[in-house]
Coordinates of C-alpha atoms in Angstrom, one line a residue:
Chain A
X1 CA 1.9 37.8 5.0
X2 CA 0.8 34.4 5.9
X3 CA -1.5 32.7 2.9
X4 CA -3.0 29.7 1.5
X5 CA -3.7 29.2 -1.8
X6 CA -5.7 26.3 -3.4
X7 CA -6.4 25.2 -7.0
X8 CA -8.8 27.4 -9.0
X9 CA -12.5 25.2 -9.6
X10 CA -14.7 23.8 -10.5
X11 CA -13.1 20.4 -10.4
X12 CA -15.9 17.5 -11.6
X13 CA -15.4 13.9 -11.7
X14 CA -17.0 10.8 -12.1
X15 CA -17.7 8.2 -9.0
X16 CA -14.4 6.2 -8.8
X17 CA -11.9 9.0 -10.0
X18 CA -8.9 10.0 -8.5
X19 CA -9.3 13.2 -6.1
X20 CA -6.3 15.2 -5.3
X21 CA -6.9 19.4 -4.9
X22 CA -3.9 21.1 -4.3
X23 CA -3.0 23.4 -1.4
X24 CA 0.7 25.5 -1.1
X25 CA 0.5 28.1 2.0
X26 CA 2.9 30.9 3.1
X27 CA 3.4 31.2 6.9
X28 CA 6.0 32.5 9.7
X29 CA 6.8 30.0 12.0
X30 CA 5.1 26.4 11.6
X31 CA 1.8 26.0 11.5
X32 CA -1.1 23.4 11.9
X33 CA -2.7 22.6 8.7
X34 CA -6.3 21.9 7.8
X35 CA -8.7 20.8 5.5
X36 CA -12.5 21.2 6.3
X37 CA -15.4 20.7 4.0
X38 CA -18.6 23.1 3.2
X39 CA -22.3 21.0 2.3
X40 CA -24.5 23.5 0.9
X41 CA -26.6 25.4 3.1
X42 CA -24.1 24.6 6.2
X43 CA -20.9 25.4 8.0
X44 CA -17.7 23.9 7.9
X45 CA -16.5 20.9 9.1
X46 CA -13.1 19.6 9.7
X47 CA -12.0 16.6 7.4
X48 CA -8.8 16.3 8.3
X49 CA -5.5 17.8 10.4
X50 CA -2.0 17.7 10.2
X51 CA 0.0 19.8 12.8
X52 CA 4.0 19.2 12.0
X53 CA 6.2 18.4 8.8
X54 CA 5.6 14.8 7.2
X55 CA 2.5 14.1 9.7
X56 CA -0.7 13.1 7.3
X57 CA -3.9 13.2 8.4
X58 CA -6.8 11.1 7.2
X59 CA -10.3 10.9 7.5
X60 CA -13.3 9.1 5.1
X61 CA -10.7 7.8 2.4
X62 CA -9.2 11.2 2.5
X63 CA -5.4 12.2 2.9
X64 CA -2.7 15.3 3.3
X65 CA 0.9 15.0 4.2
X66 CA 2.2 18.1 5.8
X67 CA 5.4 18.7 3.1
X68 CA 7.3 21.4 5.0
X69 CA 9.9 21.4 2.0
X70 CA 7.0 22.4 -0.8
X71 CA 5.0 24.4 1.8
X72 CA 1.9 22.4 0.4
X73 CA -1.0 20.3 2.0
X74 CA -2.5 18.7 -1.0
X75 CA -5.9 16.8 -0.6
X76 CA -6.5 12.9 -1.9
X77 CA -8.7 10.3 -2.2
X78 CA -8.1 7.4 -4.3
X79 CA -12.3 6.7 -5.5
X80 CA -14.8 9.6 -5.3
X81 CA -18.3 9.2 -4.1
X82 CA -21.0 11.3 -5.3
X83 CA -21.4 12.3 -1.5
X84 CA -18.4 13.8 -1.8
X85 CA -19.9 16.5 -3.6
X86 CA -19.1 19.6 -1.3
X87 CA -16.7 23.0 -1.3
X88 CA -13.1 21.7 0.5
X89 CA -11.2 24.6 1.9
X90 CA -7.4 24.2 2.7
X91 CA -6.4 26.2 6.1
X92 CA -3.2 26.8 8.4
X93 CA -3.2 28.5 11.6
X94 CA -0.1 29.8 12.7
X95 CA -0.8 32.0 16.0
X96 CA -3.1 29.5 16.6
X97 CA -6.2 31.6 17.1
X98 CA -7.2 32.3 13.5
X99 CA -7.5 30.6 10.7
X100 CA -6.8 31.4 7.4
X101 CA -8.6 30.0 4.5
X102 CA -7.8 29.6 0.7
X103 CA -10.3 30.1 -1.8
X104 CA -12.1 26.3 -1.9
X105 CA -12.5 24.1 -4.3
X106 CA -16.0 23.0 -5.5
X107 CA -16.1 19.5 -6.1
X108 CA -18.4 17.9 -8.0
X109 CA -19.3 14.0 -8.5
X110 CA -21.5 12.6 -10.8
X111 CA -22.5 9.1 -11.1
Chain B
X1 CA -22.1 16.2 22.6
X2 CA -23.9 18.8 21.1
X3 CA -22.3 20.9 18.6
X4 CA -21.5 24.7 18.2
X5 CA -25.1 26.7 18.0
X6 CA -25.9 29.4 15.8
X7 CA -29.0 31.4 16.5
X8 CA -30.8 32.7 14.6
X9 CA -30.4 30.6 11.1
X10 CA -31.0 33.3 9.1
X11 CA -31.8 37.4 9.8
X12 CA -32.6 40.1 7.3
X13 CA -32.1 43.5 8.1
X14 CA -32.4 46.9 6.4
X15 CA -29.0 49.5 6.1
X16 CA -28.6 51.4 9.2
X17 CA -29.9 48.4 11.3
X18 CA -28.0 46.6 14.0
X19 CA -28.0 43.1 15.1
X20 CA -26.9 40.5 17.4
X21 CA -25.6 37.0 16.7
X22 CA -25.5 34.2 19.1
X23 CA -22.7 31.4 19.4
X24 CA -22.9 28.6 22.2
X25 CA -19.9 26.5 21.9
X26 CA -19.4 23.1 22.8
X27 CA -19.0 22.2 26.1
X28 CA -15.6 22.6 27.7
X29 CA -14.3 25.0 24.8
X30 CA -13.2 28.1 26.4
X31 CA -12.2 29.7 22.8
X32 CA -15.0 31.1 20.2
X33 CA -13.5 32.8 17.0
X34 CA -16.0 34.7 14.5
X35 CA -15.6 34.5 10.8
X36 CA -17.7 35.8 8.0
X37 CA -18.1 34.3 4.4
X38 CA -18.8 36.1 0.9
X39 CA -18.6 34.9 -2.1
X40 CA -16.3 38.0 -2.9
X41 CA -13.8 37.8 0.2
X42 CA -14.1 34.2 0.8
X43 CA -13.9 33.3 5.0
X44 CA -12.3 35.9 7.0
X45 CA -11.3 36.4 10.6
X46 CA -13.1 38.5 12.4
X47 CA -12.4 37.9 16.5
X48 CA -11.5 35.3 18.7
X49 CA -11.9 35.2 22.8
X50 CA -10.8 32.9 25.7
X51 CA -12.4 33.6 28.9
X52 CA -13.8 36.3 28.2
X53 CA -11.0 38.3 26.6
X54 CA -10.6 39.5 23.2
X55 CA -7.3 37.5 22.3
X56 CA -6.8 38.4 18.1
X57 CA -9.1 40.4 16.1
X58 CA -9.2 40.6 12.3
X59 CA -9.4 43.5 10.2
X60 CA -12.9 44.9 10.0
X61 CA -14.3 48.0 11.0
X62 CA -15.3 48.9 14.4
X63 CA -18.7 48.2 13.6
X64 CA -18.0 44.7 13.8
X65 CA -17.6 43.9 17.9
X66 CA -18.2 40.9 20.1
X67 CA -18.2 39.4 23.7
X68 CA -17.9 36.3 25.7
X69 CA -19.9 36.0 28.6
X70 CA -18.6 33.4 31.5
X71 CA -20.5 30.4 30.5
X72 CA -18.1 30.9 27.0
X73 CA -21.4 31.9 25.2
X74 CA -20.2 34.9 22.7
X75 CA -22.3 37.4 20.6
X76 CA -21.1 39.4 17.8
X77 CA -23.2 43.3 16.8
X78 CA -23.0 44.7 13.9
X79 CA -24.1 48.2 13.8
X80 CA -24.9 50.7 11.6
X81 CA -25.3 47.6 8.7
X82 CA -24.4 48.2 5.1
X83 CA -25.2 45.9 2.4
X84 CA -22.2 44.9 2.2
X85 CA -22.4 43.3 5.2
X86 CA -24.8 40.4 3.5
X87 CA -22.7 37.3 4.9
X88 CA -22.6 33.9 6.3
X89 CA -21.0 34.6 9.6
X90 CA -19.4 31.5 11.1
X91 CA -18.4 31.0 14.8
X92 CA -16.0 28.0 15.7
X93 CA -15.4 26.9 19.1
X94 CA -11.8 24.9 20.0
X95 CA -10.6 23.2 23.0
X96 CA -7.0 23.7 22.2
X97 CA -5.7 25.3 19.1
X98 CA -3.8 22.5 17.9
X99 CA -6.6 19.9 17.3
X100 CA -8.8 22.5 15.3
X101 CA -12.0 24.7 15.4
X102 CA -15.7 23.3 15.5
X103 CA -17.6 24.9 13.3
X104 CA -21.4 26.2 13.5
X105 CA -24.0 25.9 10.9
X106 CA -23.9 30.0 10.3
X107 CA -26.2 32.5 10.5
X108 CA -27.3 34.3 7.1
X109 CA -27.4 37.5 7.1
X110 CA -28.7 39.6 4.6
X111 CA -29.3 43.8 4.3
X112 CA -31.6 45.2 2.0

């Protein structure tokens, strides 16, 4: 069945690191990827989008190509802030009206 | 533009209970989905509807239902709640599939 999987956490890092989280899915047809990020104590909000093969989506200093070859959707950012602190979930959606999630990755920057 | 509302923030019930859950999306969003978040399960699906109609529903019990009323509004009821059922429920309102789901800022439930 359709799946996303993300790389196990914690990840921590100091300000200025390399970010990159990775993200492989399984789906039937071709879906629209995502990646939305969790603050504590709220909901979820979408970071970034990709919705066919090579496209890359980008948002705050982040990026994800859509790699239809590797099935994979992996998160960067070339220098980490500690406001970047936050759970980052990887998503597709391939009926289009549901979305499924991976595990998230808590991210953690210290200064 | 406001954003998706969640009312109430936070709920606590006892087992056997029911309750109600309120989503108003944004403006112009015809679509509401429901999704609920443990640290166990992760986020699930629950339900989505467009105009009023149940269009793809997850796999949870039939104690889990939900509505859309014409203004796009949506509830979700739990009854009958287990503690189990101690969750974030999220509800994400869309405009078109394609450009992604607005998310609200939950509602925490917990059972005792």
């Amino acid at each position: 069945g359709d799946s996303v999987t993300q790389m196990e956490g914690p990840v921590t890092l100091s300000e200025e690191a390399c970010l990159t989280i990775n993200c492989t899915y399984t789906a039937t047809g071709y879906p629209s990827l995502f990646w939305y990020v969790q603050y504590p104590g709220e909901g979820l909000q979408l970071l970034l989008k990709a919705t066919k093969a090579d496209d890359k989506g980008s948002n705050k200093g982040f990026e994800a190509t859509y790699r239809k070859e590797t099935t994979s959707f992996h998160l960067e950012k070339g220098s980490v802030q500690v406001s970047d602190s936050a759970v980052y979930f990887c998503a597709h959606s391939t009926s289009g009206s549901r979305l499924t999630f991976g595990e998230g990755t808590q991210l953690t920057v210290n200064p | 533009k406001a954003g998706v509302t969640q009312t109430p923030r936070y709920l606590i019930k006892t087992r056997g209970q029911q309750v109600t859950l309120s989503c108003s999306p944004i403006s112009g969003h015809r679509s509401v989905s429901w999704y609920q978040q443990t640290p166990g399960q992760g986020l699930q699906f629950l339900f989505e509807y467009f105009s009023e109609t149940q269009r793809n529903k997850g796999n949870f019990p039939g104690r889990f239902s939900g509505r859309q009323f014409s203004n796009s509004r949506s509830e979700m009821n739990v009854s009958t709640l287990e503690l189990g059922d101690s969750a974030l429920y999220l509800c994400a309102s869309s405009r078109d599939r394609v450009y992604g789901y607005t998310f609200g800022s939950g509602t925490r439930l917990t059972v005792v």
